[in-house]
Amino acid sequence: MAASKAKKQNPLMAKIREDFPRKLQALFNVTPEEASDKQVYHVLSTIIVEILGEKRQKFVNKTHSVGGKQIYYLSMEFLMGRSLKTNIYNLELADDIRAMLKEHTINMDRIFEQEPDAGLGNGGLGRLAACYLDALATTGFPAMGYSILYEFGIFRQKIEDGMQIELADDWLPGGSVWLVPRPELAIEVHLEGSLQEYWDNHHFHVSHVNYNTVIATPYDMYVSGYDTDAVSVLRLWSAKTPGFSSAAMKEFSEGHFASALAQDALDNSISKILYPNDNHLDGKNLRLRQQYLLCAASIGDIVNNHMAVYGTLENLADKVSIHINDTHPTLAIPELMRILLDDCGYKWDKAWDIVTRTFAYTNHTVMAEALEKWDVSLIKQVIPRIFSIIIEINNRYCQTLMERNGYDSEKTTRMSIVKDNMIHMATLCVAASHSVNGVSKLHSQIIKDSVFHDEYEFSPEKFKNVTNGIAYRRWLYQSNPALTQLLSDTIGTKFIKDGAELEKFRKFENDETVLNKLLDVKKQSKIAFSNYVLDRDGIEIDPDSIFDVQVKRLHEYKRQHLNAMNILTDYAYLMNNPDAPFTPKTYIFAAKAAPGYYLAKQIIKMIWAISEEVRKNPNIHNKLRIVFLENYCVTLSEHLMPAADISEQISTAGTEASGTGCMKLMLNGAITLGTLDGANIEIKDAVGDDNIVIFGMTTPEVNELKARGYYPIDYCHGDGRINDAIERMYRGINGCTFPEVASSLKERDPYMVLADFDSYRKAQAYITECYNDRMKWAKMSLNNIAGAGIFSADRAVTEYADNIWHLR
Ligand code: 26Q
């Protein structure tokens, strides 16, 4: 491929060529010719893990020798996807390994297909964490991610008669080859029990007694960057009880068989499975144990690492930044306090000073139902010492607030970490972090204006913005070879290392030859994707139709049902006007719903029902097709992004913190059809008004309408198309009725679908018109690719390093 920088063989190839047949022989007793694809996958992965392990060691030694600052990124989720392909590409080994395998008549792409996705996340927040590990390695910052080694990741989704079925994601059989066990670094974590307080030598002590012990064992996953000496590590904690405890044995001997075993089973289940909710909190005991396991094990490990190098925690804040990915790892804050106070004997003020200079927090949501709160009684029972520390943090914080707020007790109560018998995690994060950031310009502003308005007034210097970014190489040169070739031919290959280089592509916006080639590239990608879907799902799609794509988690605020209402309206129009001109269109949806989110599942079923009904109508089916692809995951997105024409980003203004799928789609030349929400606003700034299609209310308009009183029924009465679409949901689509979706829209419509419907219809008509003017469309597409550079995760982590972690 033209993208590879040098034609000469990568120096790592000598080892790989030697190891490949040797390891196949040693591990499986086969020659390369005899080996199955699975065996080849296993051996290649083992070789890459070894290469990365050595490289990481060299990098860590170098960092220590210069006393460099370490960044630790704590997240309950890392949606890693596959490792083999991205590491081979990032190590610039793709051409050489492809050639080596070909000598044995092995196809490299088929080998990549053997790997299961590491689906240790729900969606945007988890994928962002994964992108940042890649970017941190690429930019050369020493980084470690921490999370949980879920035995089962995000569920595999099947759609049966329109219903989402969740299947267990048993990824370890194929995925564990990427995990390097580090049993020597295991950490003891203490749960439950009680506190004993005592004085000795004028010092107050607290000790935690009668606790249950869980052993957290780390497994390391290496993440290569591109063209760099650095390697990131994702350290994943697996929980096990330390055999049968003496307390359990005593209980067992006394005849309480079931309860002795139950505690053991509970503790062994901590790292069993990822909670499949996003943007909705679920205050369950097991989730709390997971969060504390992550925090206690990671903080223990960070402290051990630091002590091994410096022998003191005095300089922790100068040498370490701990980043909290949303509030899920908040307990890391009181856990570090606990170690400083109880284990190291620090006084409160000194410990608090170290903690507040060490932590930084990113918020990812403004939705009230996603702001984490925990019952005081649950925290007290599961982690009693942490509870007492949180209470003390709160008492001191409220005291400072009172003094600074002129004894305004109402305001202090509003800002309190503990209120109404709940612990408010975001408030604790803001109080204890030196930096609080949102993930797009709009979102960071909303945080200051509303979610954390009081806190912003109290310490405005803390509040920052870092607009999200993506590990764009994964979705460009690793996933879209045709576009990579065109870019290399026109602007050279520097864009692979430096996203800003993409800007040079803009020069060609009026070059008809390049524009035609770009249309051709898209066509090739659409054909490739159609073949992939036929093979994967047995669904036929027409690469000559417009590919209109909405792929993301299913949530009412993301408004997949607005998209569906538009399709219903088109369908009714085609039924009444079978011969009217209509540009053939394929609506592509993919989305997982949280298993307990009933309305979201109904919306999936409704999209499926529309798809079925249209499919059964041959006259319409050649113009209008709807496909709902099951099991949206990182790998499916890599296949899909290159093929998309239209990127649907249609959330109600003010609800989507950023969105990152929008960036992957624009990078591949799709045109955004979106509201002025999240990162869409910055996409518009990057591509210009002519190269994006915006519709709907702005955030202030949404707020005004809410304040004035929003009555969705008025829109039903005022617009026949809206009324007809909602009536269809009541009456039945493909024999299924959707009364809950219909009533929710008609009676409440919390995300103002109906208010934006007319504007959305017009935008849909306009974007189709643009598509039909092929040169105009190609130019829009080209401008999107050229403008995508600022959405590189390399840019984003550099901003974190400069403005938040102060790494340089
Ligand atoms: C919380 C408590 C208990 C159980 C689950 C959760 C939970 C889990 C995941 C809450 C939220 C999430 C995920 C949120 C998320 O993915 N947010 C998205 O983050 C992206 C990266 O910043 C943004 O681009 C999206 O706009 C935002 O929705």
PDB file of C-alpha atoms in Angstrom, residues 513-661:
ATOM      1  CA  THR A 513     -10.476  14.417 -11.572  1.00  0.00           C
ATOM      2  CA  VAL A 514      -9.945  14.114  -7.822  1.00  0.00           C
ATOM      3  CA  LEU A 515     -13.661  14.615  -7.160  1.00  0.00           C
ATOM      4  CA  ASN A 516     -14.537  11.805  -9.536  1.00  0.00           C
ATOM      5  CA  LYS A 517     -11.952   9.579  -7.937  1.00  0.00           C
ATOM      6  CA  LEU A 518     -13.451  10.377  -4.554  1.00  0.00           C
ATOM      7  CA  LEU A 519     -16.915   9.333  -5.782  1.00  0.00           C
ATOM      8  CA  ASP A 520     -15.359   6.179  -7.106  1.00  0.00           C
ATOM      9  CA  VAL A 521     -13.659   5.454  -3.762  1.00  0.00           C
ATOM     10  CA  LYS A 522     -17.015   5.787  -1.998  1.00  0.00           C
ATOM     11  CA  LYS A 523     -18.656   3.484  -4.506  1.00  0.00           C
ATOM     12  CA  GLN A 524     -15.971   0.834  -3.978  1.00  0.00           C
ATOM     13  CA  SER A 525     -16.431   1.101  -0.194  1.00  0.00           C
ATOM     14  CA  LYS A 526     -20.202   0.765  -0.537  1.00  0.00           C
ATOM     15  CA  ILE A 527     -19.786  -2.368  -2.630  1.00  0.00           C
ATOM     16  CA  ALA A 528     -17.317  -3.805  -0.115  1.00  0.00           C
ATOM     17  CA  PHE A 529     -19.717  -3.090   2.739  1.00  0.00           C
ATOM     18  CA  SER A 530     -22.685  -4.565   0.860  1.00  0.00           C
ATOM     19  CA  ASN A 531     -20.685  -7.768   0.407  1.00  0.00           C
ATOM     20  CA  TYR A 532     -19.723  -7.767   4.065  1.00  0.00           C
ATOM     21  CA  VAL A 533     -23.355  -7.393   5.179  1.00  0.00           C
ATOM     22  CA  LEU A 534     -24.536 -10.074   2.782  1.00  0.00           C
ATOM     23  CA  ASP A 535     -21.961 -12.412   4.233  1.00  0.00           C
ATOM     24  CA  ARG A 536     -22.484 -11.431   7.893  1.00  0.00           C
ATOM     25  CA  ASP A 537     -26.272 -11.008   8.020  1.00  0.00           C
ATOM     26  CA  GLY A 538     -27.558 -12.408   4.736  1.00  0.00           C
ATOM     27  CA  ILE A 539     -29.071  -8.991   3.951  1.00  0.00           C
ATOM     28  CA  GLU A 540     -28.905  -7.540   0.452  1.00  0.00           C
ATOM     29  CA  ILE A 541     -28.324  -3.819   0.086  1.00  0.00           C
ATOM     30  CA  ASP A 542     -28.036  -1.764  -3.071  1.00  0.00           C
ATOM     31  CA  PRO A 543     -24.717   0.094  -3.337  1.00  0.00           C
ATOM     32  CA  ASP A 544     -26.303   2.427  -5.895  1.00  0.00           C
ATOM     33  CA  SER A 545     -28.658   3.868  -3.280  1.00  0.00           C
ATOM     34  CA  ILE A 546     -27.807   6.605  -0.766  1.00  0.00           C
ATOM     35  CA  PHE A 547     -26.444   5.087   2.464  1.00  0.00           C
ATOM     36  CA  ASP A 548     -28.061   7.103   5.239  1.00  0.00           C
ATOM     37  CA  VAL A 549     -26.491   5.949   8.494  1.00  0.00           C
ATOM     38  CA  GLN A 550     -27.520   6.278  12.138  1.00  0.00           C
ATOM     39  CA  VAL A 551     -25.332   4.098  14.349  1.00  0.00           C
ATOM     40  CA  LYS A 552     -24.988   4.661  18.088  1.00  0.00           C
ATOM     41  CA  ARG A 553     -26.526   3.454  21.346  1.00  0.00           C
ATOM     42  CA  LEU A 554     -30.295   3.561  21.321  1.00  0.00           C
ATOM     43  CA  HIS A 555     -31.625   6.377  23.460  1.00  0.00           C
ATOM     44  CA  GLU A 556     -34.632   8.659  23.215  1.00  0.00           C
ATOM     45  CA  TYR A 557     -32.384  11.729  23.321  1.00  0.00           C
ATOM     46  CA  LYS A 558     -30.527  10.502  20.221  1.00  0.00           C
ATOM     47  CA  ARG A 559     -33.919  10.390  18.487  1.00  0.00           C
ATOM     48  CA  GLN A 560     -33.748   7.294  16.295  1.00  0.00           C
ATOM     49  CA  HIS A 561     -37.548   7.635  16.343  1.00  0.00           C
ATOM     50  CA  LEU A 562     -37.325  11.002  14.568  1.00  0.00           C
ATOM     51  CA  ASN A 563     -35.478   9.212  11.780  1.00  0.00           C
ATOM     52  CA  ALA A 564     -38.146   6.469  11.821  1.00  0.00           C
ATOM     53  CA  MET A 565     -40.980   9.011  11.595  1.00  0.00           C
ATOM     54  CA  ASN A 566     -39.379  10.535   8.524  1.00  0.00           C
ATOM     55  CA  ILE A 567     -39.153   7.088   6.915  1.00  0.00           C
ATOM     56  CA  LEU A 568     -42.808   6.411   7.725  1.00  0.00           C
ATOM     57  CA  THR A 569     -43.693   9.680   6.037  1.00  0.00           C
ATOM     58  CA  ASP A 570     -41.641   8.792   2.936  1.00  0.00           C
ATOM     59  CA  TYR A 571     -43.288   5.401   2.851  1.00  0.00           C
ATOM     60  CA  ALA A 572     -46.784   6.894   2.965  1.00  0.00           C
ATOM     61  CA  TYR A 573     -45.793   9.310   0.204  1.00  0.00           C
ATOM     62  CA  LEU A 574     -44.513   6.490  -2.026  1.00  0.00           C
ATOM     63  CA  MET A 575     -47.663   4.448  -1.422  1.00  0.00           C
ATOM     64  CA  ASN A 576     -49.738   7.389  -2.642  1.00  0.00           C
ATOM     65  CA  ASN A 577     -47.348   8.428  -5.425  1.00  0.00           C
ATOM     66  CA  PRO A 578     -45.822   5.197  -6.751  1.00  0.00           C
ATOM     67  CA  ASP A 579     -44.459   6.866  -9.891  1.00  0.00           C
ATOM     68  CA  ALA A 580     -43.085  10.034  -8.345  1.00  0.00           C
ATOM     69  CA  PRO A 581     -39.343  10.553  -8.785  1.00  0.00           C
ATOM     70  CA  PHE A 582     -37.494   9.349  -5.705  1.00  0.00           C
ATOM     71  CA  THR A 583     -33.766   8.892  -5.165  1.00  0.00           C
ATOM     72  CA  PRO A 584     -33.246   5.328  -3.908  1.00  0.00           C
ATOM     73  CA  LYS A 585     -32.173   5.317  -0.320  1.00  0.00           C
ATOM     74  CA  THR A 586     -31.006   2.748   2.219  1.00  0.00           C
ATOM     75  CA  TYR A 587     -31.431   3.711   5.847  1.00  0.00           C
ATOM     76  CA  ILE A 588     -28.866   1.848   7.912  1.00  0.00           C
ATOM     77  CA  PHE A 589     -29.407   1.592  11.648  1.00  0.00           C
ATOM     78  CA  ALA A 590     -27.396  -0.204  14.288  1.00  0.00           C
ATOM     79  CA  ALA A 591     -27.856   0.257  18.017  1.00  0.00           C
ATOM     80  CA  LYS A 592     -27.825  -1.638  21.274  1.00  0.00           C
ATOM     81  CA  ALA A 593     -30.436  -0.737  23.875  1.00  0.00           C
ATOM     82  CA  ALA A 594     -29.837  -1.086  27.605  1.00  0.00           C
ATOM     83  CA  PRO A 595     -31.575  -4.390  28.462  1.00  0.00           C
ATOM     84  CA  GLY A 596     -33.957  -2.721  30.917  1.00  0.00           C
ATOM     85  CA  TYR A 597     -34.858   0.235  28.677  1.00  0.00           C
ATOM     86  CA  TYR A 598     -38.277  -0.796  27.430  1.00  0.00           C
ATOM     87  CA  LEU A 599     -39.045   2.141  25.154  1.00  0.00           C
ATOM     88  CA  ALA A 600     -35.641   1.876  23.475  1.00  0.00           C
ATOM     89  CA  LYS A 601     -36.358  -1.773  22.698  1.00  0.00           C
ATOM     90  CA  GLN A 602     -39.747  -0.807  21.303  1.00  0.00           C
ATOM     91  CA  ILE A 603     -38.063   1.719  19.011  1.00  0.00           C
ATOM     92  CA  ILE A 604     -35.751  -1.023  17.714  1.00  0.00           C
ATOM     93  CA  LYS A 605     -38.768  -3.202  17.078  1.00  0.00           C
ATOM     94  CA  MET A 606     -40.544  -0.361  15.296  1.00  0.00           C
ATOM     95  CA  ILE A 607     -37.590   0.229  12.959  1.00  0.00           C
ATOM     96  CA  TRP A 608     -37.505  -3.508  12.249  1.00  0.00           C
ATOM     97  CA  ALA A 609     -41.272  -3.519  11.577  1.00  0.00           C
ATOM     98  CA  ILE A 610     -40.978  -0.611   9.136  1.00  0.00           C
ATOM     99  CA  SER A 611     -38.143  -2.435   7.423  1.00  0.00           C
ATOM    100  CA  GLU A 612     -40.204  -5.627   7.097  1.00  0.00           C
ATOM    101  CA  GLU A 613     -43.317  -3.894   5.828  1.00  0.00           C
ATOM    102  CA  VAL A 614     -41.373  -1.968   3.196  1.00  0.00           C
ATOM    103  CA  ARG A 615     -39.490  -5.121   2.179  1.00  0.00           C
ATOM    104  CA  LYS A 616     -42.767  -6.885   1.455  1.00  0.00           C
ATOM    105  CA  ASN A 617     -43.780  -4.140  -0.935  1.00  0.00           C
ATOM    106  CA  PRO A 618     -41.686  -4.759  -4.071  1.00  0.00           C
ATOM    107  CA  ASN A 619     -42.605  -1.487  -5.818  1.00  0.00           C
ATOM    108  CA  ILE A 620     -41.351   0.543  -2.950  1.00  0.00           C
ATOM    109  CA  HIS A 621     -38.524  -1.718  -1.908  1.00  0.00           C
ATOM    110  CA  ASN A 622     -36.341  -0.784  -4.865  1.00  0.00           C
ATOM    111  CA  LYS A 623     -36.501   2.863  -3.772  1.00  0.00           C
ATOM    112  CA  LEU A 624     -36.633   2.652  -0.023  1.00  0.00           C
ATOM    113  CA  ARG A 625     -34.852   0.136   2.141  1.00  0.00           C
ATOM    114  CA  ILE A 626     -34.308   0.017   5.865  1.00  0.00           C
ATOM    115  CA  VAL A 627     -31.798  -2.273   7.479  1.00  0.00           C
ATOM    116  CA  PHE A 628     -31.264  -2.725  11.163  1.00  0.00           C
ATOM    117  CA  LEU A 629     -27.865  -4.358  11.614  1.00  0.00           C
ATOM    118  CA  GLU A 630     -27.603  -6.392  14.773  1.00  0.00           C
ATOM    119  CA  ASN A 631     -24.737  -6.242  17.258  1.00  0.00           C
ATOM    120  CA  TYR A 632     -23.206  -2.834  16.605  1.00  0.00           C
ATOM    121  CA  CYS A 633     -19.598  -3.000  17.828  1.00  0.00           C
ATOM    122  CA  VAL A 634     -16.192  -1.493  17.069  1.00  0.00           C
ATOM    123  CA  THR A 635     -15.486  -4.001  14.301  1.00  0.00           C
ATOM    124  CA  LEU A 636     -18.798  -3.397  12.548  1.00  0.00           C
ATOM    125  CA  SER A 637     -18.138   0.346  12.709  1.00  0.00           C
ATOM    126  CA  GLU A 638     -14.770  -0.154  11.014  1.00  0.00           C
ATOM    127  CA  HIS A 639     -16.491  -1.855   8.099  1.00  0.00           C
ATOM    128  CA  LEU A 640     -19.341   0.622   7.936  1.00  0.00           C
ATOM    129  CA  MET A 641     -17.760   4.074   8.257  1.00  0.00           C
ATOM    130  CA  PRO A 642     -16.054   4.025   4.813  1.00  0.00           C
ATOM    131  CA  ALA A 643     -19.396   3.256   3.137  1.00  0.00           C
ATOM    132  CA  ALA A 644     -21.611   5.962   4.643  1.00  0.00           C
ATOM    133  CA  ASP A 645     -22.978   8.859   2.599  1.00  0.00           C
ATOM    134  CA  ILE A 646     -25.074  10.592   5.249  1.00  0.00           C
ATOM    135  CA  SER A 647     -24.216  10.782   8.957  1.00  0.00           C
ATOM    136  CA  GLU A 648     -27.330  11.201  11.112  1.00  0.00           C
ATOM    137  CA  GLN A 649     -26.510  13.204  14.274  1.00  0.00           C
ATOM    138  CA  ILE A 650     -29.992  14.284  15.258  1.00  0.00           C
ATOM    139  CA  SER A 651     -30.068  14.515  19.065  1.00  0.00           C
ATOM    140  CA  THR A 652     -32.093  17.281  20.706  1.00  0.00           C
ATOM    141  CA  ALA A 653     -29.816  20.318  21.007  1.00  0.00           C
ATOM    142  CA  GLY A 654     -28.164  20.362  24.425  1.00  0.00           C
ATOM    143  CA  THR A 655     -28.332  16.613  25.110  1.00  0.00           C
ATOM    144  CA  GLU A 656     -25.407  14.872  23.337  1.00  0.00           C
ATOM    145  CA  ALA A 657     -22.265  15.829  25.237  1.00  0.00           C
ATOM    146  CA  SER A 658     -20.125  15.400  22.153  1.00  0.00           C
ATOM    147  CA  GLY A 659     -20.604  12.307  20.022  1.00  0.00           C
ATOM    148  CA  THR A 660     -17.607  10.694  18.339  1.00  0.00           C
ATOM    149  CA  GLY A 661     -19.242   8.526  15.648  1.00  0.00           C
TER     150      GLY A 661
END
